[in-house]
Structures are given as C-alpha cells and as structure tokens.
C-alpha cells in the first residue's frame, strides 16, 4: 500500500508542477489559453493573477516532494498536510471558479490522502 500511496503523491505533485508551468510560463501561449479557454486579450489581462496561482501550485508540489523524501514521522505528516491543502484548494476552486477543479484537483488529492492514511 505504501508504494501505491507514494505513486499517488507523486502524481498529485506532478499535476501541480503541470499547473505551475501552464499558469506561470504558458498562460499567454496557445496551451495556456486553451487551459481555461481564454482569448489572447483575456490571457494578457489575467497573466499576473495566473502566475501567482501557478506559484502557489508549485509550493504544493514542493511540499508533497518534501513529504516523500523526508523521513517519518515528518514525511508522513507533511504529506497529510499538503494533501489536505490540495483538497481544500480544489474544493474552494470548484465552488468559486469551475466545478471541474473538484475532479481535476480535489479528487486526486483525496485519493492520495486516503492511500497515505491507509499505508501510514
């Protein structure tokens, strides 16, 4: 079960690195604009906000990686904390921005958290 938990935590971290890249570096390019369906004008106007969001996603990914490489009990606790943050951010994003975020962010975080708790 520990291997599955680690794989899921890595997947959630990778998802947040992907979001970081999309929001910080590709926001005003075709892949980034397609990410939220924005035209070039809207992407330009929202680029600073997107970069800020991307940075936060990077912090989530960094925390999850820290949790994977830190020895227990610290690593276990860090994983739980950052996965809880992912879930909260996903639920909040689903309520305030787009319901797809619930499935794209909160659900993977919840599955990884469940696996970490069972493996712990």
XYZ file of C-alpha atoms in Angstrom:
120
model
C 0.000 0.000 0.000
C 2.928 2.327 0.677
C 4.049 2.062 -2.952
C 0.571 2.987 -4.171
C 0.447 5.914 -1.758
C 3.831 7.161 -2.971
C 2.799 6.816 -6.614
C -0.387 8.806 -5.968
C 1.510 11.523 -4.084
C 3.984 11.768 -6.983
C 1.064 12.010 -9.421
C -0.528 14.852 -7.428
C 2.825 16.637 -7.204
C 3.319 16.226 -10.968
C -0.171 17.604 -11.586
C 0.723 20.711 -9.606
C 4.008 21.135 -11.475
C 1.991 20.920 -14.711
C -0.400 23.596 -13.439
C 2.575 25.755 -12.420
C 4.017 25.547 -15.939
C 0.675 26.307 -17.566
C -0.091 29.272 -15.325
C 3.376 30.797 -14.994
C 5.023 30.158 -18.351
C 2.434 29.178 -20.958
C -0.553 31.293 -19.917
C -0.339 33.668 -22.891
C 0.590 30.939 -25.381
C -1.789 28.545 -27.107
C -1.562 25.736 -24.494
C -2.128 28.156 -21.625
C -5.018 29.955 -23.280
C -6.633 26.612 -24.030
C -6.183 25.599 -20.386
C -9.044 27.922 -19.397
C -10.438 28.795 -22.803
C -9.229 32.409 -22.752
C -8.562 34.528 -25.811
C -5.276 36.449 -26.109
C -6.695 39.624 -24.559
C -8.116 37.857 -21.513
C -4.908 35.853 -21.109
C -2.862 39.048 -21.146
C -5.109 40.741 -18.591
C -5.085 37.755 -16.252
C -1.413 36.720 -16.650
C -0.222 38.251 -13.344
C -3.041 36.512 -11.455
C -2.321 33.223 -13.209
C 1.392 33.451 -12.422
C 0.535 33.961 -8.751
C -1.736 30.923 -8.794
C 0.971 28.923 -10.543
C 3.461 29.818 -7.842
C 1.093 28.521 -5.166
C 0.680 25.282 -7.100
C 4.446 24.999 -7.151
C 4.535 25.309 -3.376
C 2.016 22.467 -3.116
C 4.180 20.294 -5.373
C 7.320 21.175 -3.400
C 5.599 20.281 -0.134
C 4.497 16.924 -1.494
C 8.014 16.131 -2.710
C 9.367 17.155 0.691
C 6.888 14.772 2.293
C 8.102 11.952 0.062
C 11.792 12.425 0.787
C 11.636 13.350 4.485
C 11.958 10.563 6.987
C 8.971 9.550 9.066
C 7.197 10.755 11.080
C 7.885 14.137 9.442
C 7.386 12.902 5.863
C 4.069 11.264 6.693
C 2.786 14.372 8.452
C 3.969 16.690 5.679
C 2.207 14.555 3.069
C -1.028 14.690 5.055
C -0.764 18.459 5.477
C -0.041 19.236 1.826
C -2.619 16.766 0.503
C -5.193 18.407 2.786
C -4.143 21.769 1.319
C -4.608 20.362 -2.200
C -8.093 19.146 -1.314
C -9.111 22.438 0.289
C -7.774 24.392 -2.696
C -9.618 22.059 -5.065
C -12.922 22.362 -3.228
C -12.571 26.133 -2.985
C -11.697 26.375 -6.667
C -14.684 24.219 -7.570
C -17.030 26.416 -5.547
C -15.621 29.757 -6.701
C -14.218 29.198 -10.191
C -15.034 25.956 -12.013
C -16.570 22.700 -10.865
C -14.070 20.725 -12.967
C -11.437 21.589 -10.368
C -13.183 19.242 -7.941
C -12.410 16.278 -10.199
C -9.081 17.547 -11.568
C -7.514 18.606 -8.255
C -9.503 17.683 -5.163
C -10.300 14.091 -6.164
C -6.680 13.079 -6.904
C -5.643 14.752 -3.656
C -8.319 12.874 -1.733
C -7.355 9.536 -3.279
C -3.694 10.141 -2.452
C -4.583 11.212 1.092
C -6.670 8.087 1.618
C -3.799 5.907 0.396
C -1.276 7.712 2.623
C -3.527 7.309 5.669
C -4.129 3.606 4.986
C -0.415 2.994 4.363
C 0.594 5.020 7.442
